[in-house]
Short mmCIF file of C-alpha atoms and ligand atoms in Angstrom, two decimals:
data_model
loop_
_atom_site.label_atom_id
_atom_site.label_comp_id
_atom_site.label_asym_id
_atom_site.label_seq_id
_atom_site.Cartn_x
_atom_site.Cartn_y
_atom_site.Cartn_z
CA MET A 1 -16.21 0.07 19.53
CA THR A 2 -15.72 -3.07 17.45
CA ASP A 3 -12.71 -2.99 15.21
CA ALA A 4 -13.58 -2.91 11.52
CA ILE A 5 -11.03 -5.62 10.99
CA GLU A 6 -9.50 -7.91 13.61
CA ILE A 7 -6.95 -10.50 12.57
CA GLN A 8 -5.45 -12.76 15.17
CA ARG A 9 -2.58 -15.13 14.59
CA LEU A 10 -3.46 -15.58 10.94
CA HIS A 11 -1.37 -18.28 9.33
CA LYS A 12 -1.60 -19.34 5.75
CA ARG A 13 0.40 -22.07 4.09
CA TYR A 14 0.45 -23.16 0.54
CA GLY A 15 1.96 -26.59 0.79
CA HIS A 16 5.27 -26.05 2.46
CA ARG A 17 5.41 -22.42 1.80
CA VAL A 18 4.24 -20.06 4.56
CA ALA A 19 2.64 -17.10 2.94
CA VAL A 20 1.44 -15.37 6.15
CA HIS A 21 2.95 -16.18 9.51
CA GLU A 22 0.89 -15.66 12.74
CA LEU A 23 -0.23 -12.21 11.74
CA ASP A 24 -2.01 -9.86 14.09
CA LEU A 25 -3.75 -6.72 12.81
CA ARG A 26 -6.50 -4.40 13.83
CA VAL A 27 -8.15 -1.72 11.88
CA ARG A 28 -10.18 0.89 13.67
CA PRO A 29 -13.49 1.98 12.12
CA GLY A 30 -13.34 5.24 10.17
CA THR A 31 -9.55 5.04 9.40
CA VAL A 32 -7.46 4.36 6.52
CA PHE A 33 -5.00 1.49 7.15
CA GLY A 34 -2.13 0.78 4.76
CA LEU A 35 -0.54 -2.60 4.31
CA ILE A 36 2.78 -2.21 2.56
CA GLY A 37 5.39 -4.63 1.63
CA PRO A 38 7.53 -5.87 -1.23
CA ASN A 39 6.32 -8.51 -3.77
CA GLY A 40 5.47 -11.77 -2.16
CA ALA A 41 5.15 -10.29 1.32
CA GLY A 42 1.72 -11.79 1.93
CA LYS A 43 -0.52 -8.69 1.30
CA THR A 44 -2.87 -10.36 -1.22
CA THR A 45 -3.15 -13.55 0.89
CA THR A 46 -4.15 -11.50 3.86
CA LEU A 47 -6.73 -9.46 2.05
CA ARG A 48 -8.20 -12.57 0.35
CA THR A 49 -8.90 -14.17 3.71
CA LEU A 50 -10.92 -11.08 4.69
CA VAL A 51 -13.31 -11.54 1.80
CA ASP A 52 -13.33 -15.45 2.10
CA VAL A 53 -11.66 -16.01 -1.28
CA ILE A 54 -9.16 -18.20 0.56
CA ARG A 55 -9.35 -19.65 4.04
CA PRO A 56 -6.71 -19.43 6.71
CA SER A 57 -4.61 -22.44 7.75
CA SER A 58 -5.14 -21.30 11.33
CA GLY A 59 -5.90 -18.16 13.18
CA SER A 60 -9.03 -15.97 13.12
CA VAL A 61 -10.30 -13.18 11.06
CA ARG A 62 -13.25 -10.85 11.79
CA VAL A 63 -14.63 -8.26 9.44
CA LEU A 64 -17.13 -5.74 10.66
CA GLY A 65 -17.58 -7.95 13.76
CA GLU A 66 -18.32 -11.06 11.62
CA ASP A 67 -16.61 -14.18 10.54
CA PRO A 68 -16.23 -13.86 6.76
CA GLN A 69 -16.75 -17.58 6.30
CA ARG A 70 -20.22 -17.24 7.79
CA GLY A 71 -21.15 -13.64 6.85
CA GLY A 72 -22.36 -14.50 3.41
CA ALA A 73 -24.11 -12.06 1.09
CA ALA A 74 -25.19 -9.89 3.97
CA LEU A 75 -21.65 -9.19 4.96
CA ARG A 76 -20.37 -8.84 1.42
CA ARG A 77 -22.87 -6.16 0.76
CA ARG A 78 -21.28 -4.05 3.49
CA LEU A 79 -17.89 -4.40 1.75
CA GLY A 80 -16.22 -3.01 -1.41
CA TYR A 81 -13.36 -5.22 -2.67
CA VAL A 82 -10.92 -4.64 -5.42
CA PRO A 83 -8.80 -7.77 -6.05
CA GLY A 84 -5.10 -7.60 -6.85
CA GLU A 85 -5.60 -9.27 -10.21
CA LEU A 86 -8.74 -7.79 -11.62
CA ARG A 87 -10.04 -9.67 -14.69
CA LEU A 88 -12.87 -8.00 -16.62
CA ASP A 89 -13.44 -9.79 -19.95
CA GLY A 90 -17.14 -9.58 -20.52
CA ARG A 91 -18.96 -8.29 -23.60
CA ALA A 92 -21.16 -6.08 -21.40
CA THR A 93 -20.52 -2.37 -21.17
CA GLY A 94 -19.11 -0.96 -17.97
CA HIS A 95 -22.52 0.59 -17.23
CA ARG A 96 -24.32 -2.65 -17.71
CA MET A 97 -21.89 -4.58 -15.65
CA LEU A 98 -22.09 -2.09 -12.77
CA SER A 99 -25.96 -2.10 -12.93
CA PHE A 100 -25.79 -5.90 -12.61
CA TYR A 101 -23.48 -5.69 -9.56
CA ALA A 102 -25.71 -3.02 -7.92
CA GLN A 103 -28.78 -5.29 -8.38
CA VAL A 104 -27.12 -8.50 -7.21
CA SER A 105 -25.44 -6.84 -4.28
CA GLY A 106 -28.84 -5.73 -3.17
CA ALA A 107 -27.89 -2.06 -3.01
CA ARG A 108 -30.63 -0.30 -1.05
CA ASP A 109 -30.98 2.37 -3.59
CA THR A 110 -29.84 1.19 -6.99
CA ASP A 111 -30.52 4.54 -8.72
CA ALA A 112 -28.35 6.36 -6.13
CA THR A 113 -25.65 3.67 -6.48
CA LEU A 114 -25.59 4.01 -10.33
CA ARG A 115 -25.63 7.84 -10.03
CA THR A 116 -22.49 7.56 -7.84
CA ALA A 117 -21.02 5.14 -10.33
CA ARG A 118 -21.41 7.73 -13.17
CA GLU A 119 -19.91 10.53 -10.98
CA LEU A 120 -16.92 8.33 -10.21
CA ALA A 121 -16.53 7.41 -13.88
CA ASP A 122 -16.38 11.12 -14.70
CA ARG A 123 -13.84 11.74 -12.05
CA LEU A 124 -11.63 8.88 -12.96
CA GLY A 125 -12.19 9.49 -16.73
CA VAL A 126 -13.53 6.09 -17.94
CA ASP A 127 -16.24 5.56 -20.57
CA LEU A 128 -18.85 3.20 -19.16
CA GLY A 129 -20.50 2.94 -22.51
CA ARG A 130 -17.75 0.62 -23.89
CA PRO A 131 -17.62 -3.21 -23.53
CA VAL A 132 -15.33 -3.82 -20.57
CA ARG A 133 -13.19 -6.29 -22.47
CA THR A 134 -12.12 -3.48 -24.89
CA LEU A 135 -10.89 -1.22 -22.12
CA SER A 136 -7.20 -0.80 -21.47
CA LYS A 137 -5.76 -2.21 -18.26
CA GLY A 138 -5.92 1.09 -16.44
CA ASN A 139 -9.49 1.71 -17.52
CA LYS A 140 -10.53 -1.77 -16.34
CA GLN A 141 -8.96 -0.94 -13.01
CA LYS A 142 -11.05 2.17 -12.87
CA VAL A 143 -14.27 0.13 -13.38
CA GLY A 144 -13.07 -2.22 -10.63
CA LEU A 145 -12.61 0.83 -8.29
CA ILE A 146 -16.06 2.09 -9.16
CA GLN A 147 -17.81 -1.21 -8.40
CA ALA A 148 -16.07 -1.15 -4.97
CA PHE A 149 -16.89 2.42 -4.12
CA MET A 150 -20.28 3.01 -5.75
CA HIS A 151 -22.52 1.56 -3.01
CA ARG A 152 -20.59 3.50 -0.37
CA PRO A 153 -19.78 0.32 1.68
CA GLU A 154 -18.80 0.50 5.36
CA LEU A 155 -15.40 -1.15 4.55
CA LEU A 156 -13.28 -1.00 1.46
CA ILE A 157 -10.65 -3.61 0.96
CA LEU A 158 -8.39 -2.57 -1.89
CA ASP A 159 -5.49 -4.72 -3.11
CA GLU A 160 -2.94 -2.65 -5.01
CA PRO A 161 -5.77 -0.35 -6.15
CA THR A 162 -3.61 2.11 -8.22
CA SER A 163 -1.90 -0.46 -10.28
CA GLY A 164 -2.13 0.60 -13.91
CA LEU A 165 -3.45 4.10 -13.18
CA ASP A 166 -1.60 7.11 -14.47
CA PRO A 167 -0.40 9.68 -11.87
CA LEU A 168 -3.31 12.09 -12.26
CA VAL A 169 -5.87 9.41 -11.86
CA GLN A 170 -3.89 7.99 -8.86
CA ARG A 171 -4.25 11.40 -7.23
CA GLU A 172 -8.00 11.45 -7.83
CA PHE A 173 -8.24 7.87 -6.42
CA LEU A 174 -6.40 8.94 -3.25
CA GLN A 175 -8.80 11.88 -2.86
CA MET A 176 -11.68 9.30 -3.14
CA VAL A 177 -10.05 7.37 -0.27
CA ARG A 178 -9.89 10.51 1.91
CA GLU A 179 -13.40 11.38 1.15
CA ALA A 180 -14.57 7.80 2.11
CA ARG A 181 -12.75 8.12 5.44
CA ASP A 182 -14.35 11.55 5.98
CA ALA A 183 -17.74 9.99 5.39
CA GLY A 184 -16.99 7.47 8.12
CA GLN A 185 -16.03 4.53 5.98
CA THR A 186 -13.01 2.36 6.76
CA VAL A 187 -10.37 1.60 4.10
CA LEU A 188 -7.84 -1.08 4.13
CA LEU A 189 -5.38 -0.75 1.20
CA SER A 190 -2.30 -2.69 0.16
CA SER A 191 0.46 -1.18 -1.84
CA HIS A 192 4.19 -1.42 -2.60
CA VAL A 193 4.32 2.25 -3.28
CA LEU A 194 5.26 4.25 -0.15
CA SER A 195 4.05 7.62 -1.26
CA GLU A 196 0.35 6.58 -1.72
CA ILE A 197 0.29 5.03 1.64
CA GLN A 198 1.94 8.15 3.21
CA GLN A 199 -0.59 10.42 1.56
CA THR A 200 -3.62 8.54 2.78
CA ALA A 201 -3.16 6.12 5.63
CA ASP A 202 -3.56 6.91 9.27
CA GLU A 203 -1.87 3.68 10.24
CA VAL A 204 0.48 1.35 8.48
CA ALA A 205 1.79 -2.17 8.83
CA VAL A 206 4.97 -3.14 6.99
CA LEU A 207 4.81 -6.80 5.80
CA ALA A 208 7.81 -8.78 4.67
CA ASN A 209 7.91 -12.46 4.20
CA GLY A 210 4.50 -12.93 5.67
CA ARG A 211 5.21 -11.18 8.91
CA VAL A 212 4.62 -7.65 10.27
CA VAL A 213 8.03 -6.19 10.77
CA ALA A 214 6.82 -2.83 11.87
CA ASP A 215 3.56 -0.93 12.51
CA GLY A 216 2.50 2.40 13.70
CA ASP A 217 1.15 5.72 12.57
CA VAL A 218 2.31 7.16 9.35
CA ALA A 219 4.29 9.94 10.91
CA SER A 220 6.47 7.52 12.83
CA LEU A 221 7.23 5.41 9.76
CA ARG A 222 10.81 5.93 8.80
CA LEU A 223 10.72 3.97 5.57
CA GLY A 224 10.10 7.08 3.52
CA SER A 225 13.20 8.72 4.90
CA VAL A 226 15.47 6.76 2.62
CA ARG A 227 15.68 8.34 -0.76
CA ARG A 228 17.76 7.42 -3.71
CA VAL A 229 19.55 10.39 -5.35
CA ARG A 230 21.45 10.87 -8.67
CA ALA A 231 23.13 14.11 -9.61
CA SER A 232 25.23 15.23 -12.58
CA ILE A 233 27.67 17.96 -11.71
CA ARG A 234 29.50 20.12 -14.29
CA THR A 235 33.14 19.61 -13.25
CA THR A 236 36.00 17.27 -13.87
CA ASP A 237 37.17 17.07 -10.25
CA ALA A 238 35.57 13.86 -9.05
CA ASP A 239 37.63 13.76 -5.94
CA ALA A 240 36.36 17.15 -4.73
CA VAL A 241 32.81 16.11 -5.50
CA ARG A 242 33.36 12.89 -3.47
CA ALA A 243 34.79 14.85 -0.57
CA THR A 244 31.79 17.21 -0.62
CA PHE A 245 29.08 14.52 -0.70
CA SER A 246 30.72 11.94 1.59
CA ALA A 247 30.84 14.55 4.29
CA VAL A 248 26.98 15.09 4.02
CA PRO A 249 25.17 13.47 6.99
CA GLY A 250 22.97 10.53 6.02
CA VAL A 251 24.63 9.89 2.59
CA VAL A 252 25.38 6.14 2.05
CA ASP A 253 26.42 3.98 -0.88
CA LEU A 254 27.99 6.95 -2.54
CA GLU A 255 29.34 6.39 -6.09
CA VAL A 256 31.18 9.02 -8.04
CA ALA A 257 32.32 8.75 -11.67
CA GLU A 258 33.55 11.32 -14.08
CA ALA A 259 32.83 11.21 -17.92
CA ASP A 260 33.09 14.04 -20.53
CA GLY A 261 33.34 16.88 -18.00
CA ILE A 262 30.38 15.77 -15.96
CA VAL A 263 30.77 14.01 -12.58
CA HIS A 264 27.95 11.63 -11.86
CA VAL A 265 27.04 11.12 -8.20
CA SER A 266 24.65 8.47 -6.90
CA GLY A 267 23.72 7.26 -3.49
CA SER A 268 21.09 7.09 -0.85
CA VAL A 269 20.14 9.71 1.68
CA GLU A 270 18.82 8.55 4.98
CA GLY A 271 16.86 11.11 7.00
CA ALA A 272 16.71 14.76 6.20
CA ILE A 273 17.38 15.70 2.59
CA ASP A 274 18.25 19.34 3.52
CA PRO A 275 22.00 18.81 4.02
CA PHE A 276 22.32 17.08 0.67
CA VAL A 277 20.48 20.04 -1.03
CA LYS A 278 22.74 22.47 0.65
CA ALA A 279 25.74 20.53 -0.66
CA LEU A 280 24.31 20.67 -4.22
CA ALA A 281 24.11 24.43 -3.90
CA ARG A 282 27.89 24.57 -3.77
CA VAL A 283 28.36 22.98 -7.22
CA GLU A 284 26.96 23.42 -10.73
CA VAL A 285 24.15 20.92 -11.06
CA HIS A 286 23.57 19.65 -14.61
CA ASP A 287 20.85 17.11 -13.73
CA LEU A 288 19.20 15.75 -10.60
CA THR A 289 16.72 12.96 -9.64
CA VAL A 290 15.50 12.18 -6.22
CA GLU A 291 13.61 8.90 -6.33
CA GLU A 292 11.06 7.42 -4.07
CA PRO A 293 12.86 4.68 -2.10
CA ASP A 294 12.65 1.14 -3.35
CA LEU A 295 10.40 -0.51 -0.75
CA GLU A 296 12.27 -3.77 -0.62
CA GLU A 297 15.51 -1.90 -0.10
CA SER A 298 14.01 0.34 2.57
CA VAL A 299 12.59 -2.57 4.49
CA LEU A 300 15.84 -4.49 4.43
CA ARG A 301 17.86 -1.38 5.25
CA LEU A 302 15.72 -0.36 8.26
CA TYR A 303 14.61 -3.65 9.57
CA GLY A 304 17.43 -5.95 8.64
CA ASP A 305 17.12 -9.23 6.68
CA THR A 306 13.47 -10.05 7.04
CA SER A 307 14.01 -13.59 5.72
CA THR A 308 15.24 -14.57 9.17
CA ALA A 309 12.95 -15.93 11.80
CA SER A 310 13.35 -12.78 13.97
CA VAL A 311 10.62 -10.28 13.27
CA ASP A 312 11.12 -8.41 16.52
CA THR A 313 12.72 -5.17 15.39
CA SER A 314 13.09 -4.01 18.98
CA ASP A 315 16.27 -6.02 19.14
CA ARG A 316 17.83 -3.94 16.38
CA PRO A 317 19.84 -0.90 17.40
CA ASP A 318 18.23 1.49 14.92
CA ALA A 319 14.73 0.54 16.08
CA ALA A 320 15.28 1.84 19.47
CA THR A 321 15.14 5.42 18.55
CA PRO A 322 12.04 7.48 19.50
CA ALA A 323 11.33 8.11 15.82
CA SER A 324 10.88 4.45 15.01
CA PRO A 325 7.48 2.87 14.49
CA ARG A 326 6.49 0.81 17.44
CA THR A 327 7.35 -2.79 17.13
CA ARG A 328 5.10 -5.75 17.66
CA ARG A 329 6.66 -6.39 21.09
CA GLU A 330 6.30 -2.79 22.22
CA ARG A 331 2.61 -2.77 21.16
CA ARG A 332 1.92 -5.98 22.89
CA GLU A 333 3.51 -4.59 26.09
CA GLU A 334 1.52 -1.41 25.77
CA ARG A 335 -1.75 -3.34 25.56
CA ARG A 336 -0.90 -5.36 28.76
P1 ATP B 401 2.61 -8.94 -4.57
O1 ATP B 401 2.86 -7.51 -4.22
O2 ATP B 401 3.70 -9.49 -5.53
O3 ATP B 401 1.21 -9.21 -5.07
P2 ATP B 401 1.89 -9.98 -1.97
O4 ATP B 401 2.52 -9.20 -0.89
O5 ATP B 401 0.53 -9.74 -2.36
O6 ATP B 401 2.83 -9.84 -3.25
P3 ATP B 401 1.09 -12.80 -1.84
O7 ATP B 401 0.52 -12.73 -3.22
O8 ATP B 401 0.19 -12.83 -0.64
O9 ATP B 401 2.11 -11.49 -1.61
O10 ATP B 401 2.10 -14.00 -1.71
C1 ATP B 401 2.71 -14.37 -0.56
C2 ATP B 401 3.56 -15.64 -0.75
O11 ATP B 401 2.67 -16.74 -1.00
C3 ATP B 401 4.40 -15.60 -1.97
O12 ATP B 401 5.56 -16.31 -1.75
C4 ATP B 401 3.66 -16.28 -3.04
O13 ATP B 401 4.51 -16.91 -3.99
C5 ATP B 401 2.95 -17.33 -2.24
N1 ATP B 401 1.63 -17.73 -2.79
C6 ATP B 401 0.57 -16.85 -3.10
N2 ATP B 401 -0.45 -17.53 -3.63
C7 ATP B 401 -0.04 -18.81 -3.74
C8 ATP B 401 -0.76 -19.99 -4.26
N3 ATP B 401 -1.99 -19.95 -4.70
N4 ATP B 401 -0.05 -21.14 -4.27
C9 ATP B 401 1.28 -21.14 -3.84
N5 ATP B 401 1.91 -20.05 -3.30
C10 ATP B 401 1.25 -18.88 -3.31
#
């Protein structure tokens, strides 16, 4: 079966700056593929080449079996696209704007498309009767999502689709993505938020400095296993607290400070959280936060300094464990 997206040795330079470096990527039809990476990793650049907003310096891109530079309107009709920086400034209402898109995109059944648009507007909670320029950033984003989903395209290309959405709406959006996959559509979404990729994607590629530093299925992705923790403990014995938490497996960057009868502990927990929770059970916890890992920190921690030329994580000791995502070299070798 033809891949929904096939990117081979994609290279994009802006002047001297290399935004995307010899990137290979395949997205199988009927799957959700997550592209994650810190700011400036090259996600937007990659997605823009797929919809022919920008053109590669070299390499090739195929979308639904076609070259985006030649596919024209016929190919674009089969796609739904949400750009990273969505600008909606018109006087038209959301409904009028979506009707216009439905007509120009040649939706086979405009009525059904607009019915879907209204259903999605209800689910996401946006008023399509208002001029789009008067909508808040988050509500504009919802209209952007609706225009991408409403004609039920074969392939959805979504660049940071949840930006500006509140958590409840994000959850609804992630459900829409799962439903799209269940209906046989393919979704490629970019994000710098780990959890939304983990909740939806079948496969993931981690991008840093324009290179794929790791890829694989979500279960094997170890990025999410680094959590930042902060606890306030009701005691004055900072030494005892330090001794307790420094003995917990996986705890790194531990900092302990006492103030006004509370000992503040912060650090990162790599791997299972359970030993840390068990250690907390032995003290009187005043406050606790467990944060989603910062993606940039996680990428650097797990894959080393990605600004170096080496992208081959198989050379790194921690990438050799069975739990690690397969590296580019391992995948190439598997395909041979
Ligand atoms: P973010 O999450 O911040 O949107 P990203 O992963 O989408 O980041 P890109 O926007 O693709 O990253 O940018 C990749 C690199 O290319 C960055 O270093 C960026 O500064 C650079 N870049 C992107 N667009 C241009 C441009 N039009 N001209 C010059 N440099 C650019």
